[in-house]
Short mmCIF file of C-alpha atoms and ligand atoms in Angstrom, two decimals:
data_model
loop_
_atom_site.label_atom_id
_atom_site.label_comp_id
_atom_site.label_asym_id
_atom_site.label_seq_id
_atom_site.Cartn_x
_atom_site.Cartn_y
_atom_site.Cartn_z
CA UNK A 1 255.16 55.92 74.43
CA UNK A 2 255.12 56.90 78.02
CA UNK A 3 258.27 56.34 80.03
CA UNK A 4 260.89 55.32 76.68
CA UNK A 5 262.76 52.60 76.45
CA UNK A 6 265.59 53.80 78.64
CA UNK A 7 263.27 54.18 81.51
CA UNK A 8 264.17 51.27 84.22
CA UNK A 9 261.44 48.80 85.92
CA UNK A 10 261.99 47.57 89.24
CA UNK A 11 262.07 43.70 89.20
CA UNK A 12 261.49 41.69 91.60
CA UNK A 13 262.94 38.51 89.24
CA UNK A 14 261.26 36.78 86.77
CA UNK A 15 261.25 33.29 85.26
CA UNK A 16 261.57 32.54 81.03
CA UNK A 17 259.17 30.04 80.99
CA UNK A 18 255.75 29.11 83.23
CA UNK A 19 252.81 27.03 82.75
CA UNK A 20 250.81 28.25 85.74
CA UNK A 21 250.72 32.15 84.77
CA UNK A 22 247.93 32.58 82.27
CA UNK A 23 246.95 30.97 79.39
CA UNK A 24 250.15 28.71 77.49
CA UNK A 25 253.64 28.28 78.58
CA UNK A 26 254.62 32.34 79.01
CA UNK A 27 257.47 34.23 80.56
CA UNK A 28 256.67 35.98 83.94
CA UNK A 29 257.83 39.23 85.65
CA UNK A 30 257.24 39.98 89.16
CA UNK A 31 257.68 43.70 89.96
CA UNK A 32 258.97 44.90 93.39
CA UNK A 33 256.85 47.48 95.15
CA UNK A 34 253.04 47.35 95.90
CA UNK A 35 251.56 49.57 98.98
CA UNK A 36 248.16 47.44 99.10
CA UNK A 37 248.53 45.23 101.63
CA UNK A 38 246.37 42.62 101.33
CA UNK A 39 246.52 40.63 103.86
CA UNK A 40 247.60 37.02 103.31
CA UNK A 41 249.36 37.89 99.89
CA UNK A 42 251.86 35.17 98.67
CA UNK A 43 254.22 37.24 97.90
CA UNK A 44 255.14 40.03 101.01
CA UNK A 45 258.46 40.52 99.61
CA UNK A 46 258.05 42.16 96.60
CA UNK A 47 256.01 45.28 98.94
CA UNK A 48 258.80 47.24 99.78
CA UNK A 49 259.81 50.28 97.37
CA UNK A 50 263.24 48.79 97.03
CA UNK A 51 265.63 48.84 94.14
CA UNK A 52 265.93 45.11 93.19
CA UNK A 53 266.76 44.34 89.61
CA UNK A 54 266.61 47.75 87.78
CA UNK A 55 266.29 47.15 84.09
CA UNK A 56 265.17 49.06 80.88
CA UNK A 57 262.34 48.92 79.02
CA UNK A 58 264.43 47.81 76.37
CA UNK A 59 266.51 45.38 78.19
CA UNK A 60 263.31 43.38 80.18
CA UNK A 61 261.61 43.38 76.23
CA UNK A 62 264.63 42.30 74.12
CA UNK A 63 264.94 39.10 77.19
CA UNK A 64 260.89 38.59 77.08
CA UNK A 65 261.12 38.03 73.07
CA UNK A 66 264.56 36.04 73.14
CA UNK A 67 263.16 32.97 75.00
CA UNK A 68 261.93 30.14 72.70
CA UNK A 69 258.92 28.31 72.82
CA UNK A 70 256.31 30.88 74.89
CA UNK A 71 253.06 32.80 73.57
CA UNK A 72 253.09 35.38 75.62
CA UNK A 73 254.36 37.66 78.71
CA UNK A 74 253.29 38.08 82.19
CA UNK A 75 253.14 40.69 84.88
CA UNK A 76 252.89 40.11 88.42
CA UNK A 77 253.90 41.58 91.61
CA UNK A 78 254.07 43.92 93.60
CA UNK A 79 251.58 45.91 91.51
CA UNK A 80 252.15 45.80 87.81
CA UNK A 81 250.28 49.26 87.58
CA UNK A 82 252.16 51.26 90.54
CA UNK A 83 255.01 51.10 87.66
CA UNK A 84 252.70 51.46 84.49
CA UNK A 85 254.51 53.79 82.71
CA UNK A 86 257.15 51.53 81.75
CA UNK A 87 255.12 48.27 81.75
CA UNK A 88 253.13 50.13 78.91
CA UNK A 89 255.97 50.63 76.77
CA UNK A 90 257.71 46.75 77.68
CA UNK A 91 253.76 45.40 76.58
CA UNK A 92 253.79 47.20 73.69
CA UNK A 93 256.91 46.27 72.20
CA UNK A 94 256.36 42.56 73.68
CA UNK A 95 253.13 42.70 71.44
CA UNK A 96 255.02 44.16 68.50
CA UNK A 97 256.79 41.13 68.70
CA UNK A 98 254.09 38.81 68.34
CA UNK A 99 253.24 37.57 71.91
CA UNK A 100 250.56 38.16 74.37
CA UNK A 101 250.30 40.51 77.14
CA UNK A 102 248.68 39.60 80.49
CA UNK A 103 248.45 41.47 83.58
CA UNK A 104 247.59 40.49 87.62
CA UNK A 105 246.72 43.45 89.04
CA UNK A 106 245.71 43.84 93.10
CA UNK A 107 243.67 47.05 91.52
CA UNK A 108 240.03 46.73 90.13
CA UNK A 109 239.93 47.58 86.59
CA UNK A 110 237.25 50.33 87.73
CA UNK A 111 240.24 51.81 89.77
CA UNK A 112 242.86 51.74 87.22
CA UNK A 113 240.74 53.55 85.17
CA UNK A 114 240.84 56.07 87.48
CA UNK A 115 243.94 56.50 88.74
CA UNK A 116 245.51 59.72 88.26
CA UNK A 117 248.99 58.26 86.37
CA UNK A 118 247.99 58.35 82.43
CA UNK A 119 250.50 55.38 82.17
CA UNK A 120 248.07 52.86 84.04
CA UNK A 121 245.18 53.64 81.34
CA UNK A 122 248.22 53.18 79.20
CA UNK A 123 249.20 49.32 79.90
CA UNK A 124 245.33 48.50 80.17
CA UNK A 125 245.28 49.40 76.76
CA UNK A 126 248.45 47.13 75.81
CA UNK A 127 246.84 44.16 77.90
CA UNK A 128 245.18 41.38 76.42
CA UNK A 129 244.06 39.48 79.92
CA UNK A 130 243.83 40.88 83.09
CA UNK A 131 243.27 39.25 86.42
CA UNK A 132 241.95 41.85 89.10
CA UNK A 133 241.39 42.87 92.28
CA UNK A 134 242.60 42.44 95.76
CA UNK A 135 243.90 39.24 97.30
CA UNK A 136 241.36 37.66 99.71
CA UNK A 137 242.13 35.09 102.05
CA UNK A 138 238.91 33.95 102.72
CA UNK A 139 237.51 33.65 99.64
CA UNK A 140 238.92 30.48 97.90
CA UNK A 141 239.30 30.65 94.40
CA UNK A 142 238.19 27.37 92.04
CA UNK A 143 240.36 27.06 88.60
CA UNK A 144 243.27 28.70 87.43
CA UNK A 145 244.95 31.70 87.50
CA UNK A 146 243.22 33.53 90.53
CA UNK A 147 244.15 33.47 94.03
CA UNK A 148 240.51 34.41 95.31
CA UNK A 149 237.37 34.07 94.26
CA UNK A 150 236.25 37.82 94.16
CA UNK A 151 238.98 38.44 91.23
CA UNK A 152 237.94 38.57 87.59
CA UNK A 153 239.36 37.83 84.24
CA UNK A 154 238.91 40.34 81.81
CA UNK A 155 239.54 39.65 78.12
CA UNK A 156 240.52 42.89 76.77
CA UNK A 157 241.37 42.10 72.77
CA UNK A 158 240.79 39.77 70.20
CA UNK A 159 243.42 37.27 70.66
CA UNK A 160 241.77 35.20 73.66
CA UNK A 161 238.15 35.86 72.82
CA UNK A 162 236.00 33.25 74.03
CA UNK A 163 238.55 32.16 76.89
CA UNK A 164 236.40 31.31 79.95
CA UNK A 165 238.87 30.60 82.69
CA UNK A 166 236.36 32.57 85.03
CA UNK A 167 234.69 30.18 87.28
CA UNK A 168 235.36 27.25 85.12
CA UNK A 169 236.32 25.31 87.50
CA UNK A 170 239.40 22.48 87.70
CA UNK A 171 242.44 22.40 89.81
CA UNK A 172 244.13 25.48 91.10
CA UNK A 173 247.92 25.51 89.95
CA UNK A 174 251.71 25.70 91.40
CA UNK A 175 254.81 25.66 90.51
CA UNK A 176 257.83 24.82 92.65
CA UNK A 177 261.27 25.42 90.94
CA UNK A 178 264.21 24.36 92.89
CA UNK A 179 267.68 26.88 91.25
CA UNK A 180 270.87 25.06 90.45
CA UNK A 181 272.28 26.62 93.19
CA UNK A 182 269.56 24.21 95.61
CA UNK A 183 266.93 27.90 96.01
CA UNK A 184 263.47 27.18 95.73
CA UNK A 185 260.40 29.38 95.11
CA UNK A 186 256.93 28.86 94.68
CA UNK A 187 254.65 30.53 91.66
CA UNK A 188 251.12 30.31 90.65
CA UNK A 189 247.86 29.66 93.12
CA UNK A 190 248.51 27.41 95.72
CA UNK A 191 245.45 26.18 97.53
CA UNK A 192 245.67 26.77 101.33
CA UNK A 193 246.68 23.47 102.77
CA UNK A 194 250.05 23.39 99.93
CA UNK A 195 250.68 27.21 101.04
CA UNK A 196 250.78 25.95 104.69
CA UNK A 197 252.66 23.33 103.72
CA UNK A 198 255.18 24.89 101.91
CA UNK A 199 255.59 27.59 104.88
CA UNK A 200 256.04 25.03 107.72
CA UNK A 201 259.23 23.42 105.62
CA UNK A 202 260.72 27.37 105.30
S1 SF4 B 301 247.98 43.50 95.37
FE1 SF4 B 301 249.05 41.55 95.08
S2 SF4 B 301 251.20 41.92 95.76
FE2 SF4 B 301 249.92 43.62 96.52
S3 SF4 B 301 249.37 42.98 98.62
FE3 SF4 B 301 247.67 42.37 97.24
S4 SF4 B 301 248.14 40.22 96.66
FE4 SF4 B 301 250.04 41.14 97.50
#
């Protein structure tokens, strides 16, 4: 264990069920806080180091493994592994409870294995996918799950071996959800001309 259950992750929201977030319908989390700036990132909101949704380990797990109907969990930002303490202890106990664990990550998986924070070697150990690397603009991404072409899908256990999402081509994917309450938001890999789309109607 490396933060404890009681320790608090810093959400930026989260949605119970997605179809555009890795492999199978799965629950997402999007943590708030990344410092690496890539520019063009969807998601410029969830940089600041701002206290959002504040929730325990225990808490964000016991709502991952209540919702019905998903395989697995996951993270997204922000930067999953600028909180990895925590993250490693809410994968781990999502895995305990029989679901996956996936990860998109802005870092290589050469430079989360050397970051200085034992926590980030932690989660990559309690991953079983992770998407990696930095955002860029300019380099179009075919298929699912990656938002440029220069990021990779690792398969890092047993449960998705022989997934080859990785330059398999097929559609990129969205999701638009429009609230109850008439808010809408925008999650999974836009291509450019929907992004632009979607910006000019802000
Ligand atoms: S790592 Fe992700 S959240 Fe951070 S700037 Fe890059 S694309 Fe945006």
């Amino acid at each position: 264990m490396v933060g404890g259950e009681g320790t608090r992750i810093n959400v930026h929201a989260r949605v119970a069920r997605s179809a555009v977030n890795g492999p199978g319908l799965r629950s997402v989390v999007w943590v708030q806080g990344c410092s690496l700036g890539c520019p063009g990132c969807f998601n410029p909101e969830t940089h600041g180091r701002v206290p959002r949704e504040r929730l325990t380990v225990r808490a964000l797990a016991d709502w991952a493994l209540s919702v019905d109907g998903v395989e697995g969990l996951s993270l997204s930002g922000g930067e999953p592994f600028q909180q990895a303490g925590p993250l490693a202890d809410l994968a781990r106990r999502v895995r305990e409870g029989g679901r996956s664990v996936l990860a998109f990550s802005g870092y290589t998986i050469e430079e989360i294995r050397a970051l200085p924070d034992p926590g980030a070697r932690a989660l990559l150990a309690e991953l079983d996918l992770l998407i990696d690397g930095r955002y860029q603009a300019a380099l179009q991404a075919a298929g699912p799950w990656r938002g440029s072409s220069n990021q990779r899908v690792h398969v890092l256990g047993e449960r998705y071996r022989g997934l080859v999402p990785e330059g398999s081509g097929g559609p990129r994917e969205a999701e638009v959800r429009i609230e109850p309450g008439g808010a809408v938001s925008l999650s999974g890999f836009p291509d450019g001309r929907l992004l632009a789309a979607l910006i000019r109607e802000r």
